[in-house]
Every structure is written in C-alpha cells, then in structure tokens.
C-alpha cells in the first residue's frame, strides 16, 4: 500500500511539474501587436488606436493602420472641404499632427 501511494504521489508531482511548464509568456510588444489584439477579441479600431499611440511614442509616422475604401471623388471632396474649413476634423482619423495653417501637402 505504501509503494502505491508513493507512486501515485510521484505521478501527480510529475504531472503538475510538466503542466506548469506549458504556460507561455507573452511580451507587452506581442500583446500590443494589432493582429494579436484583433485575434483576441479587440476591435479593429482599438487595435489601430494602440498602433498609432505606439508609433507616436516611438516617433514613427502616425498613419492609420487600416484604410477605408471610399470613392475617389468623395475622398477628394472631403479633403477639399477639410482644406477650406480648418475646424473640420476627419472622422476616419483618431490622431493627427496639428498644423497651424493649411498647406499644399494637405491635399
């Protein structure tokens, strides 16, 4: 009876030890990757917001991650109206670099 308990205890300890090493570590860089976020239930908008914040902190360009498909004429009209009216904010962009005056590169 004592040998059977010892074998059972040894088997349980072995199973606990082997299952404990199966836990995977995920780094913060991997957790904030847009593909990882979308695959884990976050929306595309949330993933894009995190991506743009990481780029802003890192000093990289702050371009949107996903472009919405729009008619070229509608997109041109929106850009022209945004150029004329500096108070208009583009609804498709969460973050943008604020420039005090319009320029030709805005078109």
PDB file of C-alpha atoms in Angstrom:
ATOM      1  CA  UNK A   1       0.000   0.000   0.000  1.00  0.00           C
ATOM      2  CA  UNK A   2       2.847   2.384   0.802  1.00  0.00           C
ATOM      3  CA  UNK A   3       4.520   1.822  -2.589  1.00  0.00           C
ATOM      4  CA  UNK A   4       1.248   2.535  -4.407  1.00  0.00           C
ATOM      5  CA  UNK A   5       0.771   5.847  -2.555  1.00  0.00           C
ATOM      6  CA  UNK A   6       4.350   6.805  -3.275  1.00  0.00           C
ATOM      7  CA  UNK A   7       3.911   6.006  -6.990  1.00  0.00           C
ATOM      8  CA  UNK A   8       0.625   7.958  -7.062  1.00  0.00           C
ATOM      9  CA  UNK A   9       2.239  10.933  -5.317  1.00  0.00           C
ATOM     10  CA  UNK A  10       5.218  10.778  -7.659  1.00  0.00           C
ATOM     11  CA  UNK A  11       2.892  10.594 -10.701  1.00  0.00           C
ATOM     12  CA  UNK A  12       0.849  13.585  -9.517  1.00  0.00           C
ATOM     13  CA  UNK A  13       4.000  15.603  -8.840  1.00  0.00           C
ATOM     14  CA  UNK A  14       5.335  14.736 -12.293  1.00  0.00           C
ATOM     15  CA  UNK A  15       2.063  15.762 -13.986  1.00  0.00           C
ATOM     16  CA  UNK A  16       1.981  19.037 -12.022  1.00  0.00           C
ATOM     17  CA  UNK A  17       5.588  19.792 -12.943  1.00  0.00           C
ATOM     18  CA  UNK A  18       5.084  19.068 -16.657  1.00  0.00           C
ATOM     19  CA  UNK A  19       1.846  21.039 -16.927  1.00  0.00           C
ATOM     20  CA  UNK A  20       3.374  24.038 -15.162  1.00  0.00           C
ATOM     21  CA  UNK A  21       5.986  24.458 -17.874  1.00  0.00           C
ATOM     22  CA  UNK A  22       3.337  24.681 -20.599  1.00  0.00           C
ATOM     23  CA  UNK A  23       2.409  28.260 -19.676  1.00  0.00           C
ATOM     24  CA  UNK A  24       3.541  30.567 -22.479  1.00  0.00           C
ATOM     25  CA  UNK A  25       4.907  34.023 -21.781  1.00  0.00           C
ATOM     26  CA  UNK A  26       3.668  36.870 -23.961  1.00  0.00           C
ATOM     27  CA  UNK A  27       5.658  40.083 -24.043  1.00  0.00           C
ATOM     28  CA  UNK A  28       3.971  43.514 -23.990  1.00  0.00           C
ATOM     29  CA  UNK A  29       5.242  44.078 -27.537  1.00  0.00           C
ATOM     30  CA  UNK A  30       3.400  40.981 -28.699  1.00  0.00           C
ATOM     31  CA  UNK A  31       0.262  41.870 -26.724  1.00  0.00           C
ATOM     32  CA  UNK A  32       0.006  45.264 -28.422  1.00  0.00           C
ATOM     33  CA  UNK A  33       0.513  43.902 -31.934  1.00  0.00           C
ATOM     34  CA  UNK A  34      -2.624  44.761 -33.972  1.00  0.00           C
ATOM     35  CA  UNK A  35      -3.019  41.233 -35.361  1.00  0.00           C
ATOM     36  CA  UNK A  36      -2.744  39.722 -31.867  1.00  0.00           C
ATOM     37  CA  UNK A  37      -5.295  42.195 -30.492  1.00  0.00           C
ATOM     38  CA  UNK A  38      -7.838  41.514 -33.250  1.00  0.00           C
ATOM     39  CA  UNK A  39      -7.402  37.741 -32.854  1.00  0.00           C
ATOM     40  CA  UNK A  40      -8.080  38.096 -29.117  1.00  0.00           C
ATOM     41  CA  UNK A  41     -11.379  39.922 -29.480  1.00  0.00           C
ATOM     42  CA  UNK A  42     -10.455  43.605 -29.698  1.00  0.00           C
ATOM     43  CA  UNK A  43     -11.996  45.707 -32.425  1.00  0.00           C
ATOM     44  CA  UNK A  44     -10.090  46.934 -35.453  1.00  0.00           C
ATOM     45  CA  UNK A  45     -10.491  50.492 -34.172  1.00  0.00           C
ATOM     46  CA  UNK A  46      -8.924  49.628 -30.797  1.00  0.00           C
ATOM     47  CA  UNK A  47      -6.013  47.868 -32.486  1.00  0.00           C
ATOM     48  CA  UNK A  48      -5.465  50.877 -34.731  1.00  0.00           C
ATOM     49  CA  UNK A  49      -5.567  53.247 -31.741  1.00  0.00           C
ATOM     50  CA  UNK A  50      -2.917  51.227 -29.885  1.00  0.00           C
ATOM     51  CA  UNK A  51      -0.782  51.011 -33.048  1.00  0.00           C
ATOM     52  CA  UNK A  52      -0.930  54.774 -33.577  1.00  0.00           C
ATOM     53  CA  UNK A  53      -0.147  55.505 -29.913  1.00  0.00           C
ATOM     54  CA  UNK A  54       2.893  53.218 -30.053  1.00  0.00           C
ATOM     55  CA  UNK A  55       4.095  54.992 -33.198  1.00  0.00           C
ATOM     56  CA  UNK A  56       3.512  58.401 -31.634  1.00  0.00           C
ATOM     57  CA  UNK A  57       5.574  57.479 -28.563  1.00  0.00           C
ATOM     58  CA  UNK A  58       8.301  55.910 -30.721  1.00  0.00           C
ATOM     59  CA  UNK A  59       8.478  58.912 -33.042  1.00  0.00           C
ATOM     60  CA  UNK A  60       7.381  56.970 -36.135  1.00  0.00           C
ATOM     61  CA  UNK A  61       4.791  58.155 -38.658  1.00  0.00           C
ATOM     62  CA  UNK A  62       1.247  58.225 -37.356  1.00  0.00           C
ATOM     63  CA  UNK A  63      -0.578  56.895 -40.385  1.00  0.00           C
ATOM     64  CA  UNK A  64      -3.723  54.826 -39.900  1.00  0.00           C
ATOM     65  CA  UNK A  65      -3.301  51.083 -39.948  1.00  0.00           C
ATOM     66  CA  UNK A  66      -6.416  50.339 -41.977  1.00  0.00           C
ATOM     67  CA  UNK A  67      -7.641  52.439 -44.860  1.00  0.00           C
ATOM     68  CA  UNK A  68     -11.349  52.582 -45.548  1.00  0.00           C
ATOM     69  CA  UNK A  69     -12.339  52.097 -49.177  1.00  0.00           C
ATOM     70  CA  UNK A  70     -14.018  55.247 -50.444  1.00  0.00           C
ATOM     71  CA  UNK A  71     -14.924  56.612 -53.790  1.00  0.00           C
ATOM     72  CA  UNK A  72     -12.092  58.840 -55.106  1.00  0.00           C
ATOM     73  CA  UNK A  73     -14.494  61.684 -55.806  1.00  0.00           C
ATOM     74  CA  UNK A  74     -15.924  61.571 -52.251  1.00  0.00           C
ATOM     75  CA  UNK A  75     -12.431  61.407 -50.745  1.00  0.00           C
ATOM     76  CA  UNK A  76     -11.321  64.414 -52.857  1.00  0.00           C
ATOM     77  CA  UNK A  77     -14.391  66.401 -51.815  1.00  0.00           C
ATOM     78  CA  UNK A  78     -13.775  65.630 -48.136  1.00  0.00           C
ATOM     79  CA  UNK A  79     -10.122  66.673 -48.396  1.00  0.00           C
ATOM     80  CA  UNK A  80     -11.056  69.878 -50.215  1.00  0.00           C
ATOM     81  CA  UNK A  81     -13.672  70.749 -47.605  1.00  0.00           C
ATOM     82  CA  UNK A  82     -11.211  69.963 -44.795  1.00  0.00           C
ATOM     83  CA  UNK A  83      -8.664  72.225 -46.508  1.00  0.00           C
ATOM     84  CA  UNK A  84     -11.161  75.083 -46.709  1.00  0.00           C
ATOM     85  CA  UNK A  85     -12.541  74.622 -43.186  1.00  0.00           C
ATOM     86  CA  UNK A  86      -9.647  74.190 -40.718  1.00  0.00           C
ATOM     87  CA  UNK A  87     -12.061  73.379 -37.856  1.00  0.00           C
ATOM     88  CA  UNK A  88     -13.306  70.221 -39.572  1.00  0.00           C
ATOM     89  CA  UNK A  89     -11.796  67.050 -38.218  1.00  0.00           C
ATOM     90  CA  UNK A  90     -11.530  63.964 -40.368  1.00  0.00           C
ATOM     91  CA  UNK A  91     -13.817  61.345 -38.800  1.00  0.00           C
ATOM     92  CA  UNK A  92     -11.659  58.460 -40.049  1.00  0.00           C
ATOM     93  CA  UNK A  93      -8.547  59.504 -38.134  1.00  0.00           C
ATOM     94  CA  UNK A  94      -8.191  59.229 -34.378  1.00  0.00           C
ATOM     95  CA  UNK A  95      -4.907  61.080 -34.054  1.00  0.00           C
ATOM     96  CA  UNK A  96      -3.297  63.565 -36.345  1.00  0.00           C
ATOM     97  CA  UNK A  97      -0.484  66.045 -36.282  1.00  0.00           C
ATOM     98  CA  UNK A  98      -1.951  69.504 -35.850  1.00  0.00           C
ATOM     99  CA  UNK A  99      -0.542  72.143 -38.179  1.00  0.00           C
ATOM    100  CA  UNK A 100      -1.389  75.801 -37.540  1.00  0.00           C
ATOM    101  CA  UNK A 101      -2.082  76.617 -41.183  1.00  0.00           C
ATOM    102  CA  UNK A 102      -3.112  74.646 -44.276  1.00  0.00           C
ATOM    103  CA  UNK A 103      -0.514  73.762 -46.867  1.00  0.00           C
ATOM    104  CA  UNK A 104      -0.416  72.181 -50.309  1.00  0.00           C
ATOM    105  CA  UNK A 105       0.623  68.826 -48.788  1.00  0.00           C
ATOM    106  CA  UNK A 106      -2.795  68.592 -47.127  1.00  0.00           C
ATOM    107  CA  UNK A 107      -4.381  67.941 -50.499  1.00  0.00           C
TER     108      UNK A 107
END
